[in-house]
mmCIF file of C-alpha atoms and ligand atoms in Angstrom:
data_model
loop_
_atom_site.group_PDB
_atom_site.id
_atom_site.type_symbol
_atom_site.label_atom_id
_atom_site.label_comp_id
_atom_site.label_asym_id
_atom_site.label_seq_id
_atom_site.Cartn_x
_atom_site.Cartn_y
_atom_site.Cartn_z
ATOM 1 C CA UNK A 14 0.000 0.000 0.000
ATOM 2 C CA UNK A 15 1.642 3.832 -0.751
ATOM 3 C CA UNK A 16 0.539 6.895 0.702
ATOM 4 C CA UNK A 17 -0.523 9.686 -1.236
ATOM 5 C CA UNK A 18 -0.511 13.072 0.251
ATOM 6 C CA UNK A 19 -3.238 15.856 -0.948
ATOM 7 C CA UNK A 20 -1.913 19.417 -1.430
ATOM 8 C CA UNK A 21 -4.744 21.290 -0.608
ATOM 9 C CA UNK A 22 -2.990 24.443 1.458
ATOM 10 C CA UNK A 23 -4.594 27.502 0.761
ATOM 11 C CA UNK A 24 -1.513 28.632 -0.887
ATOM 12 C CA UNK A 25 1.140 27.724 -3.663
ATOM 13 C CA UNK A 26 4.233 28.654 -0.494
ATOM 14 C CA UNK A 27 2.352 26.496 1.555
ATOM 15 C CA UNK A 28 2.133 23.081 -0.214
ATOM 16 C CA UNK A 29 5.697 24.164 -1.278
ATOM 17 C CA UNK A 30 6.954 24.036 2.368
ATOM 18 C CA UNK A 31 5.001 21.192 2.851
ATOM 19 C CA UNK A 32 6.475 19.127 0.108
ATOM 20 C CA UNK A 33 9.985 20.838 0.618
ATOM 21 C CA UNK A 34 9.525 18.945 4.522
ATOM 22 C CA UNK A 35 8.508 15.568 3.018
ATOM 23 C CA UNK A 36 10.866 15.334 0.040
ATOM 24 C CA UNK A 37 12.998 12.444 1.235
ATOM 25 C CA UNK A 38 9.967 10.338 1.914
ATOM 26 C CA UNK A 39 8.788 7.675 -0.765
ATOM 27 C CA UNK A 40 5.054 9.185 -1.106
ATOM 28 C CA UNK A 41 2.899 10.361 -4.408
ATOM 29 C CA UNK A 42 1.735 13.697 -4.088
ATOM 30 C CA UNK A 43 -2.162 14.490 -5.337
ATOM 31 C CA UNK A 44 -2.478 17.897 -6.876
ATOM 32 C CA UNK A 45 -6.050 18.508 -6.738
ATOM 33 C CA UNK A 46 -8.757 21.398 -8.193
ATOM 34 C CA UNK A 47 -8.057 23.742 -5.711
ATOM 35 C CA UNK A 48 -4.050 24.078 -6.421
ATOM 36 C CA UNK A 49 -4.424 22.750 -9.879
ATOM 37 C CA UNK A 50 -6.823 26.049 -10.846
ATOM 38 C CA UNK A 51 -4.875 28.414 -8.588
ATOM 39 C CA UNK A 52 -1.320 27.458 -9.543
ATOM 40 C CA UNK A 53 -1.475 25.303 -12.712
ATOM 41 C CA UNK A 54 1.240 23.432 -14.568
ATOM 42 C CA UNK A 55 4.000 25.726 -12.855
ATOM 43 C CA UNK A 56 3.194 23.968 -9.521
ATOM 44 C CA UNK A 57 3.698 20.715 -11.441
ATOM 45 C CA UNK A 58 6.881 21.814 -12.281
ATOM 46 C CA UNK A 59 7.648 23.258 -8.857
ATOM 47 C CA UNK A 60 7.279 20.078 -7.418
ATOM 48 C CA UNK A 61 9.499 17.417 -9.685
ATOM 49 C CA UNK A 62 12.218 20.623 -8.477
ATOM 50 C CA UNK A 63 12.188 19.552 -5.569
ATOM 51 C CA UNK A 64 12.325 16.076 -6.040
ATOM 52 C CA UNK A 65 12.080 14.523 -9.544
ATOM 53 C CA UNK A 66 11.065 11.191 -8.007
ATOM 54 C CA UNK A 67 7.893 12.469 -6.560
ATOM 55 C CA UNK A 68 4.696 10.495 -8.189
ATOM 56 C CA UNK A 69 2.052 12.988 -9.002
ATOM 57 C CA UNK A 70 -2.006 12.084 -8.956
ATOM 58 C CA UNK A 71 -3.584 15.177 -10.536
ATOM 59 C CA UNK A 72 -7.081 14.862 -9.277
ATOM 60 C CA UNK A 73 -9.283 17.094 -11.571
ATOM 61 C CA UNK A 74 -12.166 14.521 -11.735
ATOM 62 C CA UNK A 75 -12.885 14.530 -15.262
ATOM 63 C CA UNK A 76 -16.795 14.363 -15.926
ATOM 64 C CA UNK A 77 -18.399 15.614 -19.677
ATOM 65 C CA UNK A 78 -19.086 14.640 -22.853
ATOM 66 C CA UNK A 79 -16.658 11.578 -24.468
ATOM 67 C CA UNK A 80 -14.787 13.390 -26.954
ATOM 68 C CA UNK A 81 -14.101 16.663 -24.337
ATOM 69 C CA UNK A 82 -12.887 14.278 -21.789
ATOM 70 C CA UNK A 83 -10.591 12.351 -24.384
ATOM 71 C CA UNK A 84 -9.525 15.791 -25.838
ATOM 72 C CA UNK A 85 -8.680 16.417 -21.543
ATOM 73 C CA UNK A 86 -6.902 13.457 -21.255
ATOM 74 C CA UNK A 87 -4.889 14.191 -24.417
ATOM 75 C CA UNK A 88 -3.732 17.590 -22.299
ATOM 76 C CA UNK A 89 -2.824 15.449 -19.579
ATOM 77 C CA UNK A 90 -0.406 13.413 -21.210
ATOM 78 C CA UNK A 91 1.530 16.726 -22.154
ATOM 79 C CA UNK A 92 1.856 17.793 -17.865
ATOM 80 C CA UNK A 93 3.763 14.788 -17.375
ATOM 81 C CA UNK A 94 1.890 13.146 -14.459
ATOM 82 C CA UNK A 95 1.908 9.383 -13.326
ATOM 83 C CA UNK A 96 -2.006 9.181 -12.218
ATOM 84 C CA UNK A 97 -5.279 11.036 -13.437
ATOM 85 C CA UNK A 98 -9.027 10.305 -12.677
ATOM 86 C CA UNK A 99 -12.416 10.624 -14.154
ATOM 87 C CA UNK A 100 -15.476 10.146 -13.291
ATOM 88 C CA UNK A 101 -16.708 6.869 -13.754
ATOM 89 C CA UNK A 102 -20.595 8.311 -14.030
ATOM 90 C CA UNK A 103 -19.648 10.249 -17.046
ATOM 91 C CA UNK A 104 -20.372 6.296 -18.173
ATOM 92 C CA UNK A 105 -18.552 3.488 -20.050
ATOM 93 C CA UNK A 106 -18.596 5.437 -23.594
ATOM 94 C CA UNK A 107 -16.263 8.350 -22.177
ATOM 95 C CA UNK A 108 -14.270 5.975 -20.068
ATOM 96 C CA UNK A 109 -13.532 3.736 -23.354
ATOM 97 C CA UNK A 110 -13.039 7.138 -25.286
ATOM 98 C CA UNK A 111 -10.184 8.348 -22.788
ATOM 99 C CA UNK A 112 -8.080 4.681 -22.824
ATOM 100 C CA UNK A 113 -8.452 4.719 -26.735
ATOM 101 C CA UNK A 114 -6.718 7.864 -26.929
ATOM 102 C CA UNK A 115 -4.096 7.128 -25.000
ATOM 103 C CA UNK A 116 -3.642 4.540 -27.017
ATOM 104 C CA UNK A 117 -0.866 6.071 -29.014
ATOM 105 C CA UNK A 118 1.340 6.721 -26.555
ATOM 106 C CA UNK A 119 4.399 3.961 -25.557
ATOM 107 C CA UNK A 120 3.295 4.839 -21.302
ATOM 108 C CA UNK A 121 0.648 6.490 -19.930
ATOM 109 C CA UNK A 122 -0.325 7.663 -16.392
ATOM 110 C CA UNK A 123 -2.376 5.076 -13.913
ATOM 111 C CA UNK A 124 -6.390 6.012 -14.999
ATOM 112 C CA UNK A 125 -8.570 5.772 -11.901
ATOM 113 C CA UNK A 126 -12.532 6.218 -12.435
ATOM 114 C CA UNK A 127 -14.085 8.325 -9.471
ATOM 115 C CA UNK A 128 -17.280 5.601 -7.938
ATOM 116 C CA UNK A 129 -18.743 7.024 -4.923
ATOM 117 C CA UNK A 130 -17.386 10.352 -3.009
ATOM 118 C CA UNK A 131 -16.326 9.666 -0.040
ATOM 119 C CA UNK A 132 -18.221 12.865 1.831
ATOM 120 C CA UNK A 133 -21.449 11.436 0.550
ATOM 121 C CA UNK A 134 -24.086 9.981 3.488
ATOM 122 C CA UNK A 135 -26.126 6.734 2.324
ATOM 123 C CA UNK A 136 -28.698 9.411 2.184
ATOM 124 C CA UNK A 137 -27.469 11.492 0.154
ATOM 125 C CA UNK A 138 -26.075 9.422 -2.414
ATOM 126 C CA UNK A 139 -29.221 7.625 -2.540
ATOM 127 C CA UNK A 140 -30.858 11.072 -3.298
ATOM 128 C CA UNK A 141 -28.598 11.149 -6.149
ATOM 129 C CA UNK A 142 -27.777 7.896 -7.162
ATOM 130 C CA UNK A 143 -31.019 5.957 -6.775
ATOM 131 C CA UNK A 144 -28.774 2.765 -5.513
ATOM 132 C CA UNK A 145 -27.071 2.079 -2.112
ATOM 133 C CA UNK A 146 -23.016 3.203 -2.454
ATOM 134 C CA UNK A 147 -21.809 -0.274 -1.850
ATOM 135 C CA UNK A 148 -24.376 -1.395 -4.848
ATOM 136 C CA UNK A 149 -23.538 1.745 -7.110
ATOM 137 C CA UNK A 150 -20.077 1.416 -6.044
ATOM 138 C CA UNK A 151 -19.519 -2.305 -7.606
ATOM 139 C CA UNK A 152 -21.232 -1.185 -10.392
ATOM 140 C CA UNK A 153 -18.901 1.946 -11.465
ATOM 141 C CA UNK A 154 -15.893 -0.567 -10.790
ATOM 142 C CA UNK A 155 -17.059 -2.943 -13.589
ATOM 143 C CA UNK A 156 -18.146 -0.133 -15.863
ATOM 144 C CA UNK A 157 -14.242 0.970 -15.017
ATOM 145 C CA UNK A 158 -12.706 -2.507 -15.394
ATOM 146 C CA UNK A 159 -14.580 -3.019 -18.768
ATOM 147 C CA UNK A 160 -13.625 0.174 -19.753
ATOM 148 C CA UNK A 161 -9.756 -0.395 -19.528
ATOM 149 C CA UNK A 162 -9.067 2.073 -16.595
ATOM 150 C CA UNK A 163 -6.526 0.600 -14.227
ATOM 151 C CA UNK A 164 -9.081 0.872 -10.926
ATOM 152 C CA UNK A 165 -10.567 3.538 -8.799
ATOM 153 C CA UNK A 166 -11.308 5.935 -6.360
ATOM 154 C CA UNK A 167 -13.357 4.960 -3.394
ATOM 155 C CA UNK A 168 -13.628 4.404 0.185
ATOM 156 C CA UNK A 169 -12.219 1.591 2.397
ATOM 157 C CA UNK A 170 -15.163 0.418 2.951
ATOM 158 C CA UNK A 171 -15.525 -0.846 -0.975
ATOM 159 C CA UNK A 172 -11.955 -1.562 -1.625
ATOM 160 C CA UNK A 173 -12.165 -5.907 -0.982
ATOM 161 C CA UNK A 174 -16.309 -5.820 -3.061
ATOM 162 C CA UNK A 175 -14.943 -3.695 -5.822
ATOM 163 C CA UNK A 176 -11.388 -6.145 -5.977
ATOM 164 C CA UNK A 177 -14.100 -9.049 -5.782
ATOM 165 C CA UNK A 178 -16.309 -8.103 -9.492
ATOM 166 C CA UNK A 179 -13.083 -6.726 -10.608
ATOM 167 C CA UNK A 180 -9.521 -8.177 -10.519
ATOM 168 C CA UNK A 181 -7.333 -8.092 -7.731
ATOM 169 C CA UNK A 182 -4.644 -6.264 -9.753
ATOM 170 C CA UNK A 183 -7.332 -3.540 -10.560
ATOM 171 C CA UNK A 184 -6.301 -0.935 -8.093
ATOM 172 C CA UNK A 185 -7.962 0.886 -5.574
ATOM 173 C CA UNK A 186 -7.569 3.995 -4.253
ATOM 174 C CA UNK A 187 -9.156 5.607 -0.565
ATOM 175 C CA UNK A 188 -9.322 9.506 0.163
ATOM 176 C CA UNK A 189 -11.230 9.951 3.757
ATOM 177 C CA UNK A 190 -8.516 8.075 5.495
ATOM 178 C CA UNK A 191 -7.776 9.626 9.172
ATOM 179 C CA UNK A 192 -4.491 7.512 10.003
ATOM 180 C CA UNK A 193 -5.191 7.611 13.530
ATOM 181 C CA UNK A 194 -9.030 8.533 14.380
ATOM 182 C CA UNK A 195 -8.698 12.285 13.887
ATOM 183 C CA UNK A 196 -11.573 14.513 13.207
ATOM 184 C CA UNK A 197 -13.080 13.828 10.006
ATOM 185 C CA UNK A 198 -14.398 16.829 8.801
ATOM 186 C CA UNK A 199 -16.954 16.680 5.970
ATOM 187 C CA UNK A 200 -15.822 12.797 4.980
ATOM 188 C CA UNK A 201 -18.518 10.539 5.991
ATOM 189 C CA UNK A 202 -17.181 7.426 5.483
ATOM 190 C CA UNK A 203 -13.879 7.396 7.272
ATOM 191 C CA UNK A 204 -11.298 4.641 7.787
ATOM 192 C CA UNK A 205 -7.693 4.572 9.588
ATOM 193 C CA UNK A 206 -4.688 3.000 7.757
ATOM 194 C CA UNK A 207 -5.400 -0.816 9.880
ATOM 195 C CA UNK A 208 -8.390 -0.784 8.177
ATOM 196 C CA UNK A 209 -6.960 0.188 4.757
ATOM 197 C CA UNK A 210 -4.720 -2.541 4.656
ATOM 198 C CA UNK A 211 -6.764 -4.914 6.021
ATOM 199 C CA UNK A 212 -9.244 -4.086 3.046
ATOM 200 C CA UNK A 213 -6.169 -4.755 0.423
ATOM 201 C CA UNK A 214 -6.441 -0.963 -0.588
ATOM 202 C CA UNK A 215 -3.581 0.042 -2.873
ATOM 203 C CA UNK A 216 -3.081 3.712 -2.093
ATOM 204 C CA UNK A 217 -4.417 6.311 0.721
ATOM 205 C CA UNK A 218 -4.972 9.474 0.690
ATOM 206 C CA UNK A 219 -4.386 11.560 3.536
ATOM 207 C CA UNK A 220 -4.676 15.560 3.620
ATOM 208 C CA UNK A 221 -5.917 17.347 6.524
ATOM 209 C CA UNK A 222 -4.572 14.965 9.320
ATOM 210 C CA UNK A 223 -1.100 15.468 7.798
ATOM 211 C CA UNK A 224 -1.000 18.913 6.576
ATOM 212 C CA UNK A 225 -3.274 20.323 9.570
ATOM 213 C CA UNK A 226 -0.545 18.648 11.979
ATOM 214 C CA UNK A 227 1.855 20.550 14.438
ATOM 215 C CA UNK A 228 4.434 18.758 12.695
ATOM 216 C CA UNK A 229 3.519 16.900 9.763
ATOM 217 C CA UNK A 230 6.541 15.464 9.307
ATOM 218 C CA UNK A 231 5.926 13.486 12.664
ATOM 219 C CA UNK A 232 2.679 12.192 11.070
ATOM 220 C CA UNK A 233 3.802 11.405 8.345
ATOM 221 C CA UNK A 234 6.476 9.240 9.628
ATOM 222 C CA UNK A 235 4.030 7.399 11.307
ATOM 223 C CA UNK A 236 1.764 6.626 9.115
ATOM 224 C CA UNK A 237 4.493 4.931 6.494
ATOM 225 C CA UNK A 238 5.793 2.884 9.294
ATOM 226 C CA UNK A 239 2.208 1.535 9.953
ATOM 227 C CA UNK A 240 1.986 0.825 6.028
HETATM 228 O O1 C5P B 326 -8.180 16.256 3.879
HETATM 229 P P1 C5P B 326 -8.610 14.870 3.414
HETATM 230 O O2 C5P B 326 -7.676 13.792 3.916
HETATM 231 O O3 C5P B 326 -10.062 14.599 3.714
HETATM 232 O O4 C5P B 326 -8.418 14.963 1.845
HETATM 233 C C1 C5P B 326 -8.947 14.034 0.956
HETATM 234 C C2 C5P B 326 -8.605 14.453 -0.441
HETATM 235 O O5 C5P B 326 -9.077 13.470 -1.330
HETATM 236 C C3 C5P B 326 -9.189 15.779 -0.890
HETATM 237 O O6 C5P B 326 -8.232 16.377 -1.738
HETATM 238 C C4 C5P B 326 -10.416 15.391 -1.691
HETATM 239 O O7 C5P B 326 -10.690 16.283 -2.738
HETATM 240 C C5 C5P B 326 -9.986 14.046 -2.265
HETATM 241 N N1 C5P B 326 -11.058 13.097 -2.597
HETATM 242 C C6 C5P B 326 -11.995 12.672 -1.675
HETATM 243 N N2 C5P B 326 -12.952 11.750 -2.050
HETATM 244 C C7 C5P B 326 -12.978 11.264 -3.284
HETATM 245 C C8 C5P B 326 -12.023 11.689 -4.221
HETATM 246 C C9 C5P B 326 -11.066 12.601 -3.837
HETATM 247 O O8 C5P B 326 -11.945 13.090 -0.532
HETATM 248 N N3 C5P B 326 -13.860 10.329 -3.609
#
């Protein structure tokens, strides 16, 4: 299992000291819609500066119409990341449309298909969804796996279902990890890194608990040795 760490500081300095703390530690880094729109490919940049072995997840969520999110994807391959996502609701037509573009192209980055957000309440995602998330969940995964994409993004909780109607090389991915029981602020459906691992989840994501920390360094630390 590897951790990835979310750069969501309020500020392009900020992640920067962040990452400039954690640079000797073997850890992707997920460069998400808040620093993605505020700093752009620059931060990208920024980042393999400080360490050119840093693995980068850029987490823009793609959702629209097949050819847009193809044309997206296309872009992608030009920022030169290692892991990008969709949404696996824009359906099995735009997933298919993104892998055959990429096609062309000797390597690609890992593709991950977005299944159920992890802030979303049973309720709520019913509300939207019409199906339970462990239901709806399983069913994004196969539209995923059937698509080509090389797994997804979901919560602990669905990791071992999803690896079940999937493969267990088809990878999964948990945000709304707190390592060790902290305060979960809008994440509903929260796991710590036991749990993870127990669930055969491939990578976690942890943000606030690490870069909210006195010393997130400390935290950090302790989470890989749990891994
Ligand atoms: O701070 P926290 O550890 O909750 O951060 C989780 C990160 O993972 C955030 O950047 C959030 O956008 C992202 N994410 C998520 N749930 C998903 C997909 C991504 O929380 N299903």
């Amino acid at each position: 299992m590897e951790l990835c760490v979310a750069l969501d500081l309020p500020t392009k300095e900020e992640n920067l000291n962040l990452i400039r703390m954690i640079k000797d530690y073997d850890v992707w880094l997920k460069v998400g819609l808040r620093s993605y729109i505020r700093d752009g490919e620059n931060f990208l940049k920024d980042i393999k500066k400080i360490n050119p072995d840093f693995k980068i997840f850029l987490d823009l969520k793609l959702y629209d119409i097949p050819n847009t999110m193809a044309d997206a994807a296309e872009s992608i391959m030009g920022l030169n990341v290692d892991m990008f996502n969709v949404h696996a609701s824009a359906g099995k037509t735009a997933m298919c449309e993104v892998m055959k573009r990429l096609q062309k192209y000797d390597t690609r980055p890992i593709v991950l298909a977005v299944t159920a957000l992890t802030s979303f309440s049973e309720d709520e995602f019913s509300e939207v969804y019409e199906k339970s998330i462990s239901e709806k969940a399983d069913q994004f995964a196969k539209d995923a796996y059937d698509s080509g994409l090389d797994g997804v993004v979901c919560s602990a909780f669905e990791s071992e279902s999803i690896k079940s109607v999937t493969s267990k090389q088809f990878m999964t991915l948990t945000p709304g990890i707190r390592p060790f029981g902290e305060d979960a602020g809008d994440q509903k459906r929260v796991a710590d890194v036991a749990f993870a691992k127990n669930s055969l989840v491939d990578f976690i994501v942890v943000g606030r608990p690490i870069y909210n920390a006195k010393n997130p360094e400390e935290v950090l630390k302790r989470i890989l040795e749990t891994l």
